[in-house]
């Protein structure tokens, strides 16, 4: 039984050229395993030789034969019999005769292969025969990667790129089983055959597809919980930068929002709503079994084999404390048996601004400016109407057409000893604004070693460098700068090509938006290594697996604001580094057993994770020269500042899962996890997360089967998950350092900072899910529906404390949130045959509601300081309302007459200022004053529902897919209007202000404009107050991707010795239907990924349209 | 085969054992190792720790003072002394300027929080320092005395702004102890007085280090506290006035303090710590924003376009300017007019000059042109200075209506004239307060003198409250403003004297001229006076939300 896994090749030859060739052939031989072409009976070996050997080992004799003949031997050195000492004396005998004599008493024999190659193998293997064949689909196209298994054994091979396979069987009484994802499994008995060609039918039900779940995988038919799967085809259907984007519109109940259009911007993912307030609501990301905190931007999307989204607690509870926001499992590709397969994927795309905002031209702004000044008794503007000759649209200056390029090379292959998948990717996305860019270089190597059917090991490595250069967003950012800039003024560059600082005067105190984007350097460079290794040992029905990961990440953020940007001596340079070292170890034991109609699996495991990070930051200001940028912080004349800190957390877990199924009909799964986290209070470190799920495959019942339903499964589950996404040390008190000006110098002081909370514990989410999976009409229609209720309690929140104690907050477990809703997924094969048309549709409806805040009925979500708005609190966390609901005054049109002004006691502007044309606010409590008590809910930043629709058509070698995503019922707080519709005339405005209120002028005969939506131009400005005037409908429907692909016909490519070439052209964001007017794009969340503060636009980076041309070549 | 399985089972067992072992040994890893923080447990070991704790108390006290604009926004800005040009663009500030604030106003909450943070830190110092081994009782008490001085100062602000407030006197260390009910106004004053009495006994005679409080600071503040406790003009309690008189006299008779000859040198950052300074929030220039004054930028216009002055003067926040009302009260010959204010002149490309922005004078008291760093200026904020002591002493004497027993010449006129004399330094005759005016006239004269002398030092609101003139005074101002705005054109014109302001290439001089306050900016900010209940601020809404101690009357 025990055998050395590696063939030691012993080769000697006079002719080195031949030797090289030979070696290659041998390698192919090994890769193919047992591609024995010639049986012993047909052996020729006719050449005659002379040989004298006394007390020589068989190996030595073989070497002598090689020296005399053209034959080469190869054998496993480990065969004991080859060391046997023999004596021979032959004259002019055929090699065959010599070999027969030589090996007579041993347990090995020989076989002649092509090219005078002789393999020495144990006699037992010679009784085997080799079956070859080709596996094709119903159209006769070969299917690579089909697993061909001798049923009941572990002997397996994969078909090569031509769909061909060759497998050795021990006797005629065995059955071959053919299986591949997407096809129905098929079996064929061997009998007397030596060639078995197999046609696999499409598996429309996909029931045998393997679905990755926590710490394992199951057949789709055995899934008892709510999981959405996204295969590599769907991942790649849009040219995406990071894998998170692949979730958009592809999985029901998953809401994906790009926080802005900036290259490399954060992507917010919410699975079934938001359940946390303090912690972010991002799902746990697990790459090949290893959890990561760093997002997926370091992974090349084309390395991904599948993405599974675990949505309900039944599925996520195995991840316990980290599962409450759902779990996204990313599985990367691994090598498959076969010759090395090389593929090359490349695309080039160009992006352009999707939509320009309609702005005033120079003359219109001057008119508005004059109106605004006259309204406050000032002389008309210094800009004279007749002097406006040109009108520059600063959007034309600020935005450019930007290229995006991606190249990937992968090499994969393997045999039954080693399988490998290696890929390298280089990606560069230029932003549509100068100086914004995202680039990534990544290298992945996934290698699996199969030492024996019982021992397996593997190493996954992903090395990447991602560099993001950003520009400033928000009120003072470059984007807003371009929108605000006066179109009647100047140009962007001077005759020498240098950027004007201020296009008007060259004055450095105000700078052109273009200069700001162009001159400010901000870069974020992340180097990361994700390394993991596993060892797996199978003992009968028991599989033991141990995995370890190491994930060091170094993030370097640099920033430089040059002197040129604001005149002299205000340059500012900063360098920050965050180093994180994370490791984990998990050990699992899986036992599976089937006894008659009962199948059991039991998984038990243990895991430990540790993360240590340290932060360092240094900055200085006031540099004499801009030469150094951030590379010489000591050269500044300012006050250098350094900061450093370190933190660590550890998590320790035990988990288990037991499944039972009876007759493949009744499926039960129980999971349990105990997590200990260092982040919690001394007495509450441990949290316990149980879940149970049950499924009934009703279609397996004869009476349902009779009704013609191929698949009908009813699922229900209940489980508890948690969240520990707070920073380490949250339960401890601490003193913080501060500076004091004492004794004429700066001295360090220490002061109380945080109060301890030893009771701090896990946030817990209890979720119930009811689901139905069904497929009808021979798989033409398949759909699933889920209904869920998620109650999150013990919310981790900074609870307010009476400030009179000296502390304002404590991290605490209070309050609760409910999410409930429906998920729908539907796939239909509308037309099959030569022309196929497939539709997949998914939609998620979620209702989010804060049900308790542990006392207060509302707390501020986003206030003045953090949102960049000038309104004070703009959104609330309020009992009975969704998280982050917008909040402010209701407006009631415009004051039309003095009579109306005078009869309204509650006015926003000071008495005497308000006049006709001013906005009218509603005094909700009729107390005669407008204050916070008059504010009302204004809109929900979370959509009522969102979804995706993909239509795929294919005819002959053409594939066309159209992918549509949408979001409905969400509101956007459009803070852009605060500047672009302020009607002061001091910066450019949206074109809608042309419809502003105007008083009739009896002198000029102007009848005025009794607008009831846009107030009068007023250069002193209106009081900035959060109101419904800033709320816009954020619903949209977007044709996210249209992609047309052409596969070069097989006849042509076979001549080129290439296995496949695909050309494609893709357009993204070509069409967007939305009412959102005052900002570039309704898909925006300038405040980042937190649910608190979602849906705010404030000079955000616009999304682009993109056209991509790509080619994929497989060699 | 059999031996192999046996082998496997042994290995299997070994692995399981290893797993189990690794778990057992890991369990204690759930205890957190703290790398970059101190805790109550590992601090308070030595005199260094005691001082570090005290230093941070001083830093915290700056948060309602030299380090946070909110000090002026919630005190001077709601009086007839100061306006904020951009208040309209910030709802919370606008509410303060127009007496329309509600309990939800975040600025009011910021003040509440800042004051109690200082108090909580001083409580910790007061509780922990006595237990530090290796310090003498004298050293301990000096530190505790200063902590109690700062605690008294903050409670004095609290009780004047809110009336009855929670009295936090212990070092709170667990969540259960954070709920503290309101105490009566008298109880709060009792603590203030006892703290200051401890401080005047135990604080050092001379500050051990620049920026630390002395016993004289404690005595001066105690004098002012007594005067405030004595009640408004309409009902002053003479028994408490006597206490004030004694305490202030102690300070004056010590002869440790005197007025600097020229008021501008008091605010000269090269002459800080003069004989007139009693207690100031000490600031350092060019060190770091943490220990520098923020006030400089609040006194500058937002856009100074002349590149020559950008280094020093850009960008300001254009925050504060005197009200037209305050401006009109200055005698044109008053030296303080020139010293307290300046104009910033833009040199146009055609060689002419323009006054910047809102056509208003800018406050020059806190402009530091010597320090390079924009946000780390060296201007101290005076909390109590000698001219303040002289003026409240004059007020006490006028209220007691008695002659000074030690020297009949040293009456209220004597002390007020010391201050006026210096204000008219360049024309030293003829601007004295005339003796023998009725008590009520002297009150008006004194209040005006305090207003002019201590303009923009955060005193006006408390002067008005102490004397009971806040509501009536502010409503009178509102009536004036309404009249002013109704006039045609609604502007307020006046002239400005020749002056100068510094810039790196030398001083910029400008000639006298006229300028216009634009009434719609400035007067309109105070068109409506406060309601009587607005004598106190509302308890911040968020505070009531977490623990309902009861709202002040009039607010809902």
PDB file of N, CA and C in Angstrom, chain B residues 152-193:
ATOM      1  N   UNK B 152     -14.083  74.929  39.693  1.00  0.00           N
ATOM      2  CA  UNK B 152     -14.932  76.048  40.093  1.00  0.00           C
ATOM      3  C   UNK B 152     -15.222  76.957  38.902  1.00  0.00           C
ATOM      4  N   UNK B 153     -14.184  77.202  38.102  1.00  0.00           N
ATOM      5  CA  UNK B 153     -14.353  78.070  36.937  1.00  0.00           C
ATOM      6  C   UNK B 153     -15.423  77.503  36.006  1.00  0.00           C
ATOM      7  N   UNK B 154     -15.366  76.176  35.764  1.00  0.00           N
ATOM      8  CA  UNK B 154     -16.319  75.563  34.843  1.00  0.00           C
ATOM      9  C   UNK B 154     -17.732  75.536  35.435  1.00  0.00           C
ATOM     10  N   UNK B 155     -17.833  75.246  36.742  1.00  0.00           N
ATOM     11  CA  UNK B 155     -19.169  75.277  37.359  1.00  0.00           C
ATOM     12  C   UNK B 155     -19.737  76.683  37.366  1.00  0.00           C
ATOM     13  N   UNK B 156     -18.852  77.671  37.476  1.00  0.00           N
ATOM     14  CA  UNK B 156     -19.299  79.060  37.465  1.00  0.00           C
ATOM     15  C   UNK B 156     -19.923  79.381  36.093  1.00  0.00           C
ATOM     16  N   UNK B 157     -19.283  78.900  35.017  1.00  0.00           N
ATOM     17  CA  UNK B 157     -19.890  79.065  33.686  1.00  0.00           C
ATOM     18  C   UNK B 157     -21.223  78.326  33.603  1.00  0.00           C
ATOM     19  N   UNK B 158     -21.209  77.074  34.089  1.00  0.00           N
ATOM     20  CA  UNK B 158     -22.412  76.239  33.984  1.00  0.00           C
ATOM     21  C   UNK B 158     -23.600  76.868  34.692  1.00  0.00           C
ATOM     22  N   UNK B 159     -23.357  77.329  35.915  1.00  0.00           N
ATOM     23  CA  UNK B 159     -24.475  77.810  36.718  1.00  0.00           C
ATOM     24  C   UNK B 159     -25.004  79.130  36.153  1.00  0.00           C
ATOM     25  N   UNK B 160     -24.112  79.909  35.532  1.00  0.00           N
ATOM     26  CA  UNK B 160     -24.581  81.155  34.937  1.00  0.00           C
ATOM     27  C   UNK B 160     -25.348  80.895  33.638  1.00  0.00           C
ATOM     28  N   UNK B 161     -24.929  79.883  32.893  1.00  0.00           N
ATOM     29  CA  UNK B 161     -25.581  79.621  31.612  1.00  0.00           C
ATOM     30  C   UNK B 161     -26.859  78.802  31.765  1.00  0.00           C
ATOM     31  N   UNK B 162     -26.879  77.873  32.733  1.00  0.00           N
ATOM     32  CA  UNK B 162     -28.027  76.958  32.827  1.00  0.00           C
ATOM     33  C   UNK B 162     -28.767  77.006  34.168  1.00  0.00           C
ATOM     34  N   UNK B 163     -28.220  77.662  35.171  1.00  0.00           N
ATOM     35  CA  UNK B 163     -28.868  77.630  36.478  1.00  0.00           C
ATOM     36  C   UNK B 163     -28.565  76.326  37.196  1.00  0.00           C
ATOM     37  N   UNK B 164     -29.634  75.632  37.608  1.00  0.00           N
ATOM     38  CA  UNK B 164     -29.454  74.363  38.329  1.00  0.00           C
ATOM     39  C   UNK B 164     -28.901  73.317  37.365  1.00  0.00           C
ATOM     40  N   UNK B 165     -27.782  72.700  37.750  1.00  0.00           N
ATOM     41  CA  UNK B 165     -27.143  71.702  36.888  1.00  0.00           C
ATOM     42  C   UNK B 165     -26.697  70.507  37.727  1.00  0.00           C
ATOM     43  N   UNK B 166     -26.425  69.363  37.091  1.00  0.00           N
ATOM     44  CA  UNK B 166     -25.909  68.213  37.840  1.00  0.00           C
ATOM     45  C   UNK B 166     -24.559  68.562  38.480  1.00  0.00           C
ATOM     46  N   UNK B 167     -24.389  68.128  39.705  1.00  0.00           N
ATOM     47  CA  UNK B 167     -23.156  68.416  40.420  1.00  0.00           C
ATOM     48  C   UNK B 167     -22.327  67.137  40.494  1.00  0.00           C
ATOM     49  N   UNK B 168     -21.378  67.068  39.596  1.00  0.00           N
ATOM     50  CA  UNK B 168     -20.535  65.871  39.499  1.00  0.00           C
ATOM     51  C   UNK B 168     -19.248  66.146  40.264  1.00  0.00           C
ATOM     52  N   UNK B 169     -19.042  65.411  41.348  1.00  0.00           N
ATOM     53  CA  UNK B 169     -17.867  65.675  42.176  1.00  0.00           C
ATOM     54  C   UNK B 169     -17.012  64.428  42.395  1.00  0.00           C
ATOM     55  N   UNK B 170     -17.391  63.316  41.772  1.00  0.00           N
ATOM     56  CA  UNK B 170     -16.592  62.095  41.967  1.00  0.00           C
ATOM     57  C   UNK B 170     -15.982  61.655  40.648  1.00  0.00           C
ATOM     58  N   UNK B 171     -14.960  60.840  40.744  1.00  0.00           N
ATOM     59  CA  UNK B 171     -14.352  60.277  39.532  1.00  0.00           C
ATOM     60  C   UNK B 171     -15.201  59.095  39.078  1.00  0.00           C
ATOM     61  N   UNK B 172     -16.049  59.325  38.081  1.00  0.00           N
ATOM     62  CA  UNK B 172     -16.976  58.290  37.619  1.00  0.00           C
ATOM     63  C   UNK B 172     -16.192  57.211  36.879  1.00  0.00           C
ATOM     64  N   UNK B 173     -16.393  55.953  37.278  1.00  0.00           N
ATOM     65  CA  UNK B 173     -15.655  54.908  36.576  1.00  0.00           C
ATOM     66  C   UNK B 173     -16.545  53.789  36.070  1.00  0.00           C
ATOM     67  N   UNK B 174     -17.836  53.813  36.423  1.00  0.00           N
ATOM     68  CA  UNK B 174     -18.705  52.816  35.797  1.00  0.00           C
ATOM     69  C   UNK B 174     -20.011  53.443  35.354  1.00  0.00           C
ATOM     70  N   UNK B 175     -20.616  52.776  34.376  1.00  0.00           N
ATOM     71  CA  UNK B 175     -21.769  53.350  33.685  1.00  0.00           C
ATOM     72  C   UNK B 175     -22.904  53.668  34.666  1.00  0.00           C
ATOM     73  N   UNK B 176     -23.041  52.859  35.696  1.00  0.00           N
ATOM     74  CA  UNK B 176     -24.144  53.062  36.648  1.00  0.00           C
ATOM     75  C   UNK B 176     -24.058  54.411  37.348  1.00  0.00           C
ATOM     76  N   UNK B 177     -22.840  54.936  37.491  1.00  0.00           N
ATOM     77  CA  UNK B 177     -22.672  56.204  38.223  1.00  0.00           C
ATOM     78  C   UNK B 177     -22.803  57.437  37.338  1.00  0.00           C
ATOM     79  N   UNK B 178     -23.132  57.227  36.061  1.00  0.00           N
ATOM     80  CA  UNK B 178     -23.126  58.382  35.162  1.00  0.00           C
ATOM     81  C   UNK B 178     -24.389  59.233  35.274  1.00  0.00           C
ATOM     82  N   UNK B 179     -25.413  58.693  35.925  1.00  0.00           N
ATOM     83  CA  UNK B 179     -26.662  59.468  36.042  1.00  0.00           C
ATOM     84  C   UNK B 179     -26.617  60.344  37.281  1.00  0.00           C
ATOM     85  N   UNK B 180     -26.512  61.638  37.056  1.00  0.00           N
ATOM     86  CA  UNK B 180     -26.367  62.566  38.173  1.00  0.00           C
ATOM     87  C   UNK B 180     -27.509  63.580  38.090  1.00  0.00           C
ATOM     88  N   UNK B 181     -28.333  63.677  39.144  1.00  0.00           N
ATOM     89  CA  UNK B 181     -29.467  64.602  39.083  1.00  0.00           C
ATOM     90  C   UNK B 181     -29.014  66.057  39.216  1.00  0.00           C
ATOM     91  N   UNK B 182     -29.931  66.941  38.946  1.00  0.00           N
ATOM     92  CA  UNK B 182     -29.647  68.378  39.079  1.00  0.00           C
ATOM     93  C   UNK B 182     -29.461  68.762  40.552  1.00  0.00           C
ATOM     94  N   UNK B 183     -28.606  69.729  40.787  1.00  0.00           N
ATOM     95  CA  UNK B 183     -28.509  70.312  42.132  1.00  0.00           C
ATOM     96  C   UNK B 183     -29.010  71.746  42.063  1.00  0.00           C
ATOM     97  N   UNK B 184     -29.424  72.257  43.211  1.00  0.00           N
ATOM     98  CA  UNK B 184     -29.912  73.631  43.245  1.00  0.00           C
ATOM     99  C   UNK B 184     -28.777  74.603  42.940  1.00  0.00           C
ATOM    100  N   UNK B 185     -29.153  75.772  42.456  1.00  0.00           N
ATOM    101  CA  UNK B 185     -28.163  76.798  42.137  1.00  0.00           C
ATOM    102  C   UNK B 185     -27.289  77.088  43.354  1.00  0.00           C
ATOM    103  N   UNK B 186     -27.930  77.197  44.523  1.00  0.00           N
ATOM    104  CA  UNK B 186     -27.169  77.504  45.744  1.00  0.00           C
ATOM    105  C   UNK B 186     -26.129  76.431  46.051  1.00  0.00           C
ATOM    106  N   UNK B 187     -26.518  75.167  45.794  1.00  0.00           N
ATOM    107  CA  UNK B 187     -25.601  74.055  46.071  1.00  0.00           C
ATOM    108  C   UNK B 187     -24.386  74.141  45.144  1.00  0.00           C
ATOM    109  N   UNK B 188     -24.645  74.501  43.886  1.00  0.00           N
ATOM    110  CA  UNK B 188     -23.554  74.628  42.935  1.00  0.00           C
ATOM    111  C   UNK B 188     -22.609  75.744  43.390  1.00  0.00           C
ATOM    112  N   UNK B 189     -23.195  76.883  43.783  1.00  0.00           N
ATOM    113  CA  UNK B 189     -22.340  77.981  44.246  1.00  0.00           C
ATOM    114  C   UNK B 189     -21.544  77.593  45.492  1.00  0.00           C
ATOM    115  N   UNK B 190     -22.168  76.779  46.367  1.00  0.00           N
ATOM    116  CA  UNK B 190     -21.453  76.337  47.571  1.00  0.00           C
ATOM    117  C   UNK B 190     -20.190  75.574  47.184  1.00  0.00           C
ATOM    118  N   UNK B 191     -20.323  74.703  46.168  1.00  0.00           N
ATOM    119  CA  UNK B 191     -19.158  73.937  45.723  1.00  0.00           C
ATOM    120  C   UNK B 191     -18.111  74.882  45.129  1.00  0.00           C
ATOM    121  N   UNK B 192     -18.593  75.846  44.326  1.00  0.00           N
ATOM    122  CA  UNK B 192     -17.656  76.787  43.693  1.00  0.00           C
ATOM    123  C   UNK B 192     -16.861  77.536  44.769  1.00  0.00           C
ATOM    124  N   UNK B 193     -17.588  78.006  45.769  1.00  0.00           N
ATOM    125  CA  UNK B 193     -16.929  78.783  46.817  1.00  0.00           C
ATOM    126  C   UNK B 193     -15.947  77.903  47.590  1.00  0.00           C
TER     127      UNK B 193
END
